[in-house]
GROMACS .gro file of C-alpha atoms in nm:
model
  257
    1ASN     CA    1 -23.123 -21.153   6.345
    2ALA     CA    2 -23.193 -20.900   6.024
    3GLY     CA    3 -22.809 -20.786   5.875
    4GLY     CA    4 -22.529 -20.878   5.818
    5ASP     CA    5 -22.494 -20.908   5.432
    6ALA     CA    6 -22.153 -20.853   5.369
    7ARG     CA    7 -22.175 -20.708   5.025
    8ASP     CA    8 -22.459 -20.463   5.102
    9VAL     CA    9 -22.337 -20.272   5.474
   10GLY     CA   10 -21.965 -20.394   5.465
   11PRO     CA   11 -21.675 -20.632   5.528
   12GLY     CA   12 -21.706 -20.761   5.898
   13VAL     CA   13 -22.057 -20.711   5.976
   14GLN     CA   14 -22.208 -21.009   5.855
   15ASP     CA   15 -21.916 -21.152   6.075
   16GLU     CA   16 -22.086 -20.916   6.359
   17ALA     CA   17 -22.383 -21.019   6.240
   18VAL     CA   18 -22.283 -21.361   6.274
   19ALA     CA   19 -22.148 -21.318   6.649
   20GLN     CA   20 -22.368 -21.126   6.818
   21VAL     CA   21 -22.595 -21.395   6.665
   22ALA     CA   22 -22.402 -21.712   6.810
   23ARG     CA   23 -22.336 -21.526   7.198
   24LEU     CA   24 -22.789 -21.454   7.222
   25VAL     CA   25 -22.776 -21.871   7.097
   26GLU     CA   26 -22.592 -21.940   7.415
   27ALA     CA   27 -22.721 -21.657   7.689
   28VAL     CA   28 -23.054 -21.759   7.598
   29GLY     CA   29 -23.015 -22.199   7.544
   30ALA     CA   30 -23.215 -22.114   7.160
   31ASP     CA   31 -23.205 -22.414   6.966
   32LEU     CA   32 -23.113 -22.217   6.703
   33GLY     CA   33 -22.922 -21.852   6.538
   34VAL     CA   34 -23.076 -21.764   6.179
   35ILE     CA   35 -22.924 -21.448   6.058
   36PHE     CA   36 -23.099 -21.294   5.796
   37ASP     CA   37 -22.888 -21.087   5.423
   38ALA     CA   38 -23.023 -20.749   5.435
   39HIS     CA   39 -23.315 -20.889   5.145
   40ALA     CA   40 -23.477 -21.148   5.325
   41GLU     CA   41 -23.322 -21.377   5.032
   42ARG     CA   42 -23.022 -21.558   5.160
   43LEU     CA   43 -23.000 -21.700   5.522
   44TRP     CA   44 -22.764 -21.840   5.756
   45LEU     CA   45 -22.773 -22.040   6.116
   46VAL     CA   46 -22.564 -22.099   6.428
   47ASP     CA   47 -22.659 -22.412   6.608
   48ASP     CA   48 -22.768 -22.466   6.931
   49ARG     CA   49 -22.445 -22.498   7.085
   50GLY     CA   50 -22.346 -22.158   6.970
   51ARG     CA   51 -22.162 -22.231   6.608
   52ARG     CA   52 -22.164 -22.122   6.237
   53ILE     CA   53 -22.271 -22.344   6.077
   54PRO     CA   54 -22.092 -22.296   5.712
   55SER     CA   55 -22.319 -22.235   5.375
   56ALA     CA   56 -22.178 -22.524   5.216
   57GLN     CA   57 -22.271 -22.735   5.517
   58THR     CA   58 -22.640 -22.574   5.565
   59LEU     CA   59 -22.647 -22.753   5.199
   60LEU     CA   60 -22.565 -23.076   5.294
   61LEU     CA   61 -22.827 -23.026   5.612
   62LEU     CA   62 -23.158 -22.909   5.485
   63LEU     CA   63 -23.114 -23.161   5.199
   64ARG     CA   64 -23.023 -23.463   5.478
   65LEU     CA   65 -23.333 -23.347   5.662
   66ILE     CA   66 -23.529 -23.311   5.334
   67ALA     CA   67 -23.430 -23.710   5.283
   68SER     CA   68 -23.535 -23.823   5.600
   69SER     CA   69 -23.900 -23.638   5.635
   70GLY     CA   70 -23.968 -23.848   5.333
   71VAL     CA   71 -24.031 -23.645   5.058
   72THR     CA   72 -23.966 -23.702   4.712
   73GLY     CA   73 -23.920 -23.587   4.368
   74VAL     CA   74 -23.590 -23.373   4.279
   75ALA     CA   75 -23.349 -23.115   4.456
   76ALA     CA   76 -23.152 -22.901   4.197
   77VAL     CA   77 -22.751 -22.768   4.268
   78PRO     CA   78 -22.552 -22.559   4.116
   79VAL     CA   79 -22.255 -22.757   3.950
   80THR     CA   80 -22.049 -22.560   4.197
   81VAL     CA   81 -22.146 -22.747   4.422
   82SER     CA   82 -21.955 -23.093   4.638
   83ASP     CA   83 -22.024 -23.445   4.480
   84ARG     CA   84 -22.092 -23.515   4.869
   85VAL     CA   85 -22.494 -23.362   4.793
   86VAL     CA   86 -22.538 -23.735   4.693
   87GLU     CA   87 -22.437 -23.867   4.972
   88ALA     CA   88 -22.674 -23.671   5.190
   89VAL     CA   89 -22.969 -23.837   5.016
   90ARG     CA   90 -22.841 -24.127   5.000
   91GLY     CA   91 -23.118 -24.409   5.036
   92SER     CA   92 -23.425 -24.182   4.996
   93GLY     CA   93 -23.649 -24.045   4.753
   94VAL     CA   94 -23.437 -23.772   4.666
   95GLU     CA   95 -23.206 -23.736   4.305
   96ILE     CA   96 -23.033 -23.475   4.321
   97ARG     CA   97 -23.000 -23.301   3.954
   98ARG     CA   98 -22.756 -23.042   3.859
   99THR     CA   99 -22.830 -22.649   3.750
  100PRO     CA  100 -22.571 -22.431   3.631
  101ALA     CA  101 -22.456 -22.164   3.887
  102SER     CA  102 -22.667 -21.863   3.813
  103ALA     CA  103 -22.915 -21.702   4.026
  104ALA     CA  104 -23.164 -21.786   3.701
  105ALA     CA  105 -23.051 -22.157   3.653
  106LEU     CA  106 -23.162 -22.212   4.060
  107MET     CA  107 -23.470 -21.961   3.983
  108ALA     CA  108 -23.566 -22.148   3.652
  109ALA     CA  109 -23.481 -22.501   3.805
  110ALA     CA  110 -23.729 -22.420   4.111
  111THR     CA  111 -24.041 -22.409   3.875
  112ALA     CA  112 -24.063 -22.752   3.804
  113ASP     CA  113 -24.329 -22.994   3.836
  114ASP     CA  114 -24.085 -23.298   3.982
  115VAL     CA  115 -23.831 -23.006   4.211
  116VAL     CA  116 -23.940 -22.964   4.603
  117PHE     CA  117 -23.560 -22.864   4.731
  118ALA     CA  118 -23.344 -22.562   4.534
  119ALA     CA  119 -22.974 -22.448   4.659
  120GLN     CA  120 -22.709 -22.252   4.522
  121PRO     CA  121 -22.402 -22.239   4.801
  122SER     CA  122 -22.455 -21.862   4.887
  123GLY     CA  123 -22.705 -21.898   5.157
  124ALA     CA  124 -22.987 -21.940   4.930
  125TYR     CA  125 -23.274 -22.208   4.942
  126VAL     CA  126 -23.591 -22.275   4.797
  127PHE     CA  127 -23.889 -22.494   4.884
  128PRO     CA  128 -24.120 -22.400   4.621
  129GLU     CA  129 -24.377 -22.579   4.778
  130LEU     CA  130 -24.351 -22.257   5.033
  131SER     CA  131 -24.221 -21.968   4.726
  132ALA     CA  132 -24.079 -21.972   4.413
  133ALA     CA  133 -23.768 -21.707   4.486
  134PRO     CA  134 -23.484 -21.746   4.763
  135ASP     CA  135 -23.652 -21.612   5.115
  136ALA     CA  136 -23.484 -21.650   5.390
  137LEU     CA  137 -23.821 -21.645   5.579
  138ALA     CA  138 -24.045 -21.905   5.470
  139THR     CA  139 -23.639 -22.100   5.465
  140THR     CA  140 -23.672 -22.078   5.825
  141MET     CA  141 -24.001 -22.167   5.880
  142ARG     CA  142 -23.933 -22.482   5.633
  143ILE     CA  143 -23.659 -22.553   5.905
  144LEU     CA  144 -23.798 -22.538   6.178
  145ALA     CA  145 -24.089 -22.792   6.123
  146LEU     CA  146 -23.838 -23.014   5.973
  147LEU     CA  147 -23.642 -23.024   6.370
  148LEU     CA  148 -23.894 -23.025   6.458
  149ASP     CA  149 -23.939 -23.405   6.222
  150ALA     CA  150 -23.565 -23.478   6.351
  151GLY     CA  151 -23.617 -23.401   6.672
  152ARG     CA  152 -23.261 -23.385   6.739
  153PRO     CA  153 -23.051 -23.098   6.709
  154LEU     CA  154 -22.886 -22.876   6.483
  155SER     CA  155 -22.516 -22.942   6.680
  156ALA     CA  156 -22.589 -23.379   6.701
  157LEU     CA  157 -22.739 -23.371   6.338
  158ARG     CA  158 -22.402 -23.168   6.156
  159GLU     CA  159 -22.199 -23.429   6.262
  160THR     CA  160 -22.420 -23.757   6.055
  161LEU     CA  161 -22.235 -23.544   5.736
  162PRO     CA  162 -22.028 -23.622   5.507
  163ALA     CA  163 -21.749 -23.439   5.470
  164SER     CA  164 -21.607 -23.238   5.136
  165THR     CA  165 -21.286 -23.184   5.034
  166LEU     CA  166 -21.421 -22.951   4.777
  167VAL     CA  167 -21.157 -22.696   4.714
  168THR     CA  168 -21.177 -22.324   4.533
  169GLY     CA  169 -21.014 -22.059   4.425
  170ASP     CA  170 -20.984 -21.702   4.152
  171LEU     CA  171 -20.767 -21.699   3.837
  172SER     CA  172 -20.731 -21.353   3.676
  173CYS     CA  173 -20.846 -21.401   3.306
  174PRO     CA  174 -20.895 -21.126   3.040
  175TRP     CA  175 -21.203 -21.075   2.876
  176ALA     CA  176 -21.084 -21.119   2.519
  177LEU     CA  177 -20.866 -21.508   2.666
  178LYS     CA  178 -21.176 -21.589   2.848
  179GLY     CA  179 -21.336 -21.760   2.543
  180THR     CA  180 -21.030 -21.910   2.380
  181ALA     CA  181 -20.863 -22.058   2.781
  182MET     CA  182 -21.186 -22.252   2.795
  183ARG     CA  183 -21.156 -22.355   2.391
  184MET     CA  184 -20.824 -22.535   2.470
  185LEU     CA  185 -20.870 -22.686   2.785
  186ILE     CA  186 -21.104 -22.856   2.558
  187GLU     CA  187 -20.815 -23.006   2.415
  188TYR     CA  188 -20.594 -23.087   2.712
  189ALA     CA  189 -20.913 -23.270   2.819
  190LYS     CA  190 -20.984 -23.475   2.574
  191GLY     CA  191 -20.913 -23.850   2.692
  192HIS     CA  192 -21.067 -23.736   3.032
  193GLU     CA  193 -21.431 -23.724   3.135
  194THR     CA  194 -21.593 -23.390   3.049
  195ASP     CA  195 -21.916 -23.151   3.132
  196SER     CA  196 -22.030 -22.860   3.016
  197LEU     CA  197 -22.369 -22.790   3.128
  198ASP     CA  198 -22.189 -22.458   3.279
  199GLY     CA  199 -21.815 -22.382   3.185
  200LEU     CA  200 -21.622 -22.719   3.201
  201ARG     CA  201 -21.587 -23.042   3.436
  202ILE     CA  202 -21.315 -23.274   3.386
  203TYR     CA  203 -21.304 -23.577   3.601
  204ASP     CA  204 -20.932 -23.648   3.595
  205ASP     CA  205 -20.770 -23.916   3.908
  206GLY     CA  206 -21.080 -23.995   4.051
  207GLY     CA  207 -21.226 -23.697   4.090
  208TRP     CA  208 -21.315 -23.317   3.891
  209VAL     CA  209 -21.282 -22.998   3.898
  210GLN     CA  210 -21.505 -22.751   3.681
  211ILE     CA  211 -21.410 -22.407   3.513
  212LEU     CA  212 -21.619 -22.114   3.496
  213PRO     CA  213 -21.558 -21.806   3.337
  214ASP     CA  214 -21.728 -21.506   3.564
  215ALA     CA  215 -22.037 -21.392   3.373
  216ASP     CA  216 -21.971 -21.008   3.509
  217LEU     CA  217 -21.533 -21.065   3.563
  218PRO     CA  218 -21.214 -21.109   3.414
  219VAL     CA  219 -21.240 -21.378   3.594
  220VAL     CA  220 -21.244 -21.812   3.584
  221HIS     CA  221 -21.357 -21.916   3.882
  222LEU     CA  222 -21.179 -22.300   3.999
  223PHE     CA  223 -21.372 -22.613   4.156
  224ALA     CA  224 -21.204 -22.908   4.248
  225GLU     CA  225 -21.282 -23.189   4.476
  226ALA     CA  226 -21.108 -23.541   4.484
  227ARG     CA  227 -21.063 -23.795   4.836
  228THR     CA  228 -20.907 -23.604   5.021
  229ARG     CA  229 -20.824 -23.252   5.065
  230GLU     CA  230 -20.478 -23.245   4.948
  231GLU     CA  231 -20.571 -23.414   4.632
  232SER     CA  232 -20.837 -23.179   4.602
  233VAL     CA  233 -20.570 -22.925   4.636
  234ALA     CA  234 -20.268 -23.083   4.430
  235LEU     CA  235 -20.624 -23.058   4.179
  236GLU     CA  236 -20.722 -22.658   4.179
  237GLN     CA  237 -20.328 -22.647   4.136
  238LYS     CA  238 -20.305 -22.835   3.838
  239TYR     CA  239 -20.568 -22.706   3.628
  240ARG     CA  240 -20.445 -22.364   3.773
  241GLN     CA  241 -20.099 -22.424   3.622
  242VAL     CA  242 -20.276 -22.542   3.279
  243LEU     CA  243 -20.437 -22.228   3.285
  244GLU     CA  244 -20.157 -21.963   3.357
  245ARG     CA  245 -19.976 -22.085   3.113
  246ILE     CA  246 -20.287 -22.013   2.821
  247ILE     CA  247 -20.333 -21.719   2.950
  248SER     CA  248 -19.965 -21.647   3.005
  249ASP     CA  249 -19.867 -21.725   2.580
  250HIS     CA  250 -20.176 -21.543   2.417
  251VAL     CA  251 -20.060 -21.231   2.636
  252ARG     CA  252 -19.678 -21.312   2.504
  253ILE     CA  253 -19.814 -21.406   2.105
  254GLY     CA  254 -20.010 -21.076   2.165
  255ARG     CA  255 -19.781 -20.816   2.316
  256GLU     CA  256 -19.512 -20.959   2.023
  257PRO     CA  257 -19.521 -20.742   1.742
   0.00000   0.00000   0.00000
């Protein structure tokens, strides 16, 4: 079923396309349903019981299938995805490599000789052996081959996946304050382990938070993951409040005579 990119054709169309495919899967007893975006780059899955599989879960599913197929190599995923990707490939010959979150970084990572899979949580997947760029049709072919090898329906496979506690949020931030906010966050995070591959990741109290300024909008994205969803929400809120104070203080100072 081609269609349903909400960014291109308006809100609700993607959901309707998924719902239509889900009805067809149930009606004909299909093994799965696949929805392409308008450019046939991204895809979304419906399992054999007519249930949509969220993109984050699809990524874990593909990693689990690739790992269990005996493939060895690197799976490249952005810094913003759940650490459950490591659990999905544990004990296999597949290693997780983190990349910056942009589409360009995905393409660059996929060109490395040792990379067998690259993905973004938006539904864009790259199997370098089939295509050097996100290709929904090539991904569908690979999924069918992996499912044939697995010998189990999608509905059963998704039940074996580790549960993600990742939470996300956005915060408005004036363009002129993005650099200042990130520098002050680095100062605030002194004493914590950090990573600056893309934006800033701070490891805090058994979890982590990723603060990522948007490249095109006056927005900062926040991603947080801890042991439970409640702890993840609390971690996201903690750093949201830190950012809000930084932004508020500098906006106020900037307005003073």
